[in-house]
Amino acid sequence: MATARRKGQTRQERERLLAALAAPVPAGGTGPRVVSVPGHLFAVDPPDYQCSLLAMQLADEWIEYVAATKITTHAKVYRQAIDRLCQYVDKELGPEAAGVSLADGDLFDTLVAWELALPEGYAESSTWPNLMAAALRVLLTRRDDHPDRPLAPELARLARSPVLLGSGEKKERDEFERQEKKALVRAAWRSAHAIRKRLNEGWALAEQGRHPDQGSWVSVPDLLWGLAHEQITTDDIRRILPPSREWPAELQEFTAGPGRVPVSHVARLQLCRKLIARLYPTTLDLHAYRVLLMDATGYTSEEVAGFGEAEVEFLPKGVRLTLLKNRGGLRRHRAFRDHPTPAEPDPDDDGQLTVDWPRREASEVVRQLLDLTARVRAKAPHVTDTLFVSAAVAGNFTSVFRRWTPVQASSFSAWLKMMGVSIKGDHHIGRMRKSVKVEKAIVTEGRISAAADDHTEETFATHYAQGTTLRIMSGRTIATAQQHWFDQALARVDGPTVISGAPEDVDQGLLEGSGLSAQEAEDIMTGQLDMGVTHCKNPYQGPYSRPGELCAVAPLRCLECRNAWILPTNLPQLLLFKRHLERIRTILAPLAFERLWGQSWVNLSAVLEDRTPEELNQARKHIDAGEAALNLPLAANTEFDA
């Protein structure tokens, strides 16, 4: 199936092509078909394939589907699916492909094999195989919905079953870096200022001219006057102007630029485009206003370029716009208030921006855009649903006033190159939208419900929360929270205070120097605060009982208590308590032991690791000699694994 994409042809050429392709096909034969969508004209010629009947059947379904749904760029997925299938059928079936039809149930195995073979030639994460397989199923399902169109039952069941391939992984575009976005906005304001200056100078120069018949056909003011007053056309310039080598230096420099000579065979067309650009905005000019509107409103490219003059209402301090989102089918009325310019200059500007341009005021951008495109909209009254209209000169020297339709030569990348803006990664305007969403998330302190104000929270999490800036912010937030709780844990002593050294070196003065009062130190030294495993500076102010009540969990929880003090003389009892915990550890499940005794086990292990082997051996001798005992409540000998 051959596909021809025609863009920018004249109405006569388009009508001739449509008539030729849509001509009736002789009975029993096959012939070309045509499908037309906005900006595209696809010609389908099934005889390029051996399986011409199959290609014709699928092409017919595709043509009707495009006409019914009015899909635009996505139409190429269906065309590519038909192409790939026909190529596969021709290769696998050979001469037998000529008789293949959608009414043939034997085609089932071939379709399944084709679908499974689609990932070949694509990256592992590519979404194209799944898209093409799903597109073909849509066409088959549509055919099955029409009883008068033959379709094998096996193929109908396949069409309504899930796609055999995974959906792949769509790589989300990252937002512009902060410096990149700032450079974009500055370039946009600089471009907007230059455009207004160029058009004002162009119309002022046109007022200085007169009709070229009375003046000169090689005078720039006279040519501008004729075009501005619609007394001449660009085709008149093509016919009447002499060869470019006979032009005066002024006209040659106007056409090709300072110090350059225009190329003779394109000089007239280049001159006409330069003249029109002095009077009307071009396609390349409007990128600046799209950037400014996306920055000021935070809405998508299709929304800021999709409202007309009737959808604009100026407020005392702002503007209300009616925005249409085609993909979601949403029409919203949004008011954008003006923000006062800050009194203090931005420290990051480094003094480079000196022109007093408004900052992020949607109303000012819309006013400038209305004024900029007023003359073009007057010449294109049929375009009422957008302010983005531009003037151009077609290859046949016809002046065209139309809806803004960027092509490769006037793409966003071309505008970036013209403005000298360096951007890392994909040159896609959608990244501007993500940058604004990131800023909104920062302002709202990460609240998704506030940042996702024009779509669902799921959409925000899927498409916008994956950006570099938000990932870095999330990492910093997590690290800050972890550090906060770590500092809190260090500041809060949840374990005992350990006094190391030889038993004879511990005296009341050492205890008082460690933070105990004189009375507490004396009571510990005399053994009045001995709780069995540790000493307690105040058993009536424990964290596990009400204030004023004797601690009810001693000595089982003493190793987790901030009131506990461990002296060298407590070492034998600590070794005995370790034996007790080791026995419990063999009874309880690991999770239950960790929940009940985990902290005590960690604290006890840390205390014993700080003791020297000599100290541990001496303590074990005391235990073996019966000089040390561990007194625990009866309940400590029963554990329930629950």
GROMACS .gro file of N, CA and C in nm, residues 5 43 62 69 81-82 127 166 180 233 252 291 315 383 398 409 416 431 454 461 509 514 555 575 582 584 620:
model
   81
    5ARG      N    1   0.161   1.165   0.122
    5ARG     CA    2   0.117   1.270   0.213
    5ARG      C    3   0.135   1.403   0.142
   43ALA      N    4  -0.313   0.867   0.009
   43ALA     CA    5  -0.360   0.789  -0.106
   43ALA      C    6  -0.322   0.644  -0.086
   62TRP      N    7  -1.031   0.156   0.726
   62TRP     CA    8  -0.949   0.266   0.778
   62TRP      C    9  -1.005   0.401   0.733
   69THR      N   10  -1.423   0.935   1.298
   69THR     CA   11  -1.363   0.981   1.424
   69THR      C   12  -1.289   1.113   1.411
   81ALA      N   13  -0.005  -0.013   1.046
   81ALA     CA   14  -0.044  -0.150   1.081
   81ALA      C   15  -0.085  -0.228   0.955
   82ILE      N   16  -0.160  -0.162   0.866
   82ILE     CA   17  -0.199  -0.228   0.740
   82ILE      C   18  -0.076  -0.257   0.655
  127THR      N   19   0.639   0.123   2.232
  127THR     CA   20   0.493   0.111   2.240
  127THR      C   21   0.431   0.085   2.103
  166GLY      N   22   0.264  -0.674   2.519
  166GLY     CA   23   0.262  -0.575   2.625
  166GLY      C   24   0.255  -0.435   2.569
  180GLU      N   25   1.710   2.674   3.201
  180GLU     CA   26   1.659   2.662   3.065
  180GLU      C   27   1.524   2.730   3.050
  233THR      N   28  -0.047   4.199  -0.554
  233THR     CA   29  -0.036   4.067  -0.490
  233THR      C   30   0.107   4.018  -0.503
  252GLN      N   31   1.827   4.409  -0.284
  252GLN     CA   32   1.901   4.284  -0.267
  252GLN      C   33   1.936   4.260  -0.120
  291VAL      N   34   0.497   3.010   2.429
  291VAL     CA   35   0.580   2.994   2.548
  291VAL      C   36   0.532   3.084   2.660
  315LEU      N   37  -1.065   4.138   3.258
  315LEU     CA   38  -1.112   4.177   3.391
  315LEU      C   39  -1.038   4.303   3.434
  383VAL      N   40  -1.142   3.156   1.051
  383VAL     CA   41  -1.071   3.102   1.168
  383VAL      C   42  -1.113   3.184   1.289
  398THR      N   43   0.124   3.251  -0.372
  398THR     CA   44  -0.007   3.288  -0.320
  398THR      C   45   0.006   3.327  -0.173
  409ALA      N   46   1.044   2.363   0.906
  409ALA     CA   47   1.122   2.485   0.890
  409ALA      C   48   1.082   2.592   0.991
  416LEU      N   49   1.403   2.792   1.863
  416LEU     CA   50   1.510   2.790   1.963
  416LEU      C   51   1.644   2.824   1.900
  431ARG      N   52   0.749   2.011   2.750
  431ARG     CA   53   0.836   2.020   2.868
  431ARG      C   54   0.814   2.151   2.943
  454ASP      N   55  -0.588   2.091   3.726
  454ASP     CA   56  -0.657   2.085   3.597
  454ASP      C   57  -0.656   1.945   3.539
  461ALA      N   58   0.059   1.212   3.910
  461ALA     CA   59   0.157   1.113   3.956
  461ALA      C   60   0.222   1.040   3.840
  509GLY      N   61   3.110   1.054   9.373
  509GLY     CA   62   3.150   1.171   9.294
  509GLY      C   63   3.140   1.143   9.144
  514SER      N   64   2.819   1.232   8.645
  514SER     CA   65   2.752   1.175   8.529
  514SER      C   66   2.609   1.222   8.514
  555PRO      N   67   1.234  -0.598   8.649
  555PRO     CA   68   1.355  -0.556   8.575
  555PRO      C   69   1.351  -0.593   8.427
  575LEU      N   70   2.470  -1.096   8.236
  575LEU     CA   71   2.497  -1.223   8.169
  575LEU      C   72   2.384  -1.323   8.193
  582GLU      N   73   1.809  -1.553   7.555
  582GLU     CA   74   1.845  -1.656   7.457
  582GLU      C   75   1.746  -1.771   7.462
  584ILE      N   76   1.429  -1.746   7.558
  584ILE     CA   77   1.305  -1.696   7.499
  584ILE      C   78   1.315  -1.691   7.347
  620ARG      N   79   3.148  -1.439   8.511
  620ARG     CA   80   3.104  -1.579   8.499
  620ARG      C   81   3.150  -1.660   8.621
   0.00000   0.00000   0.00000
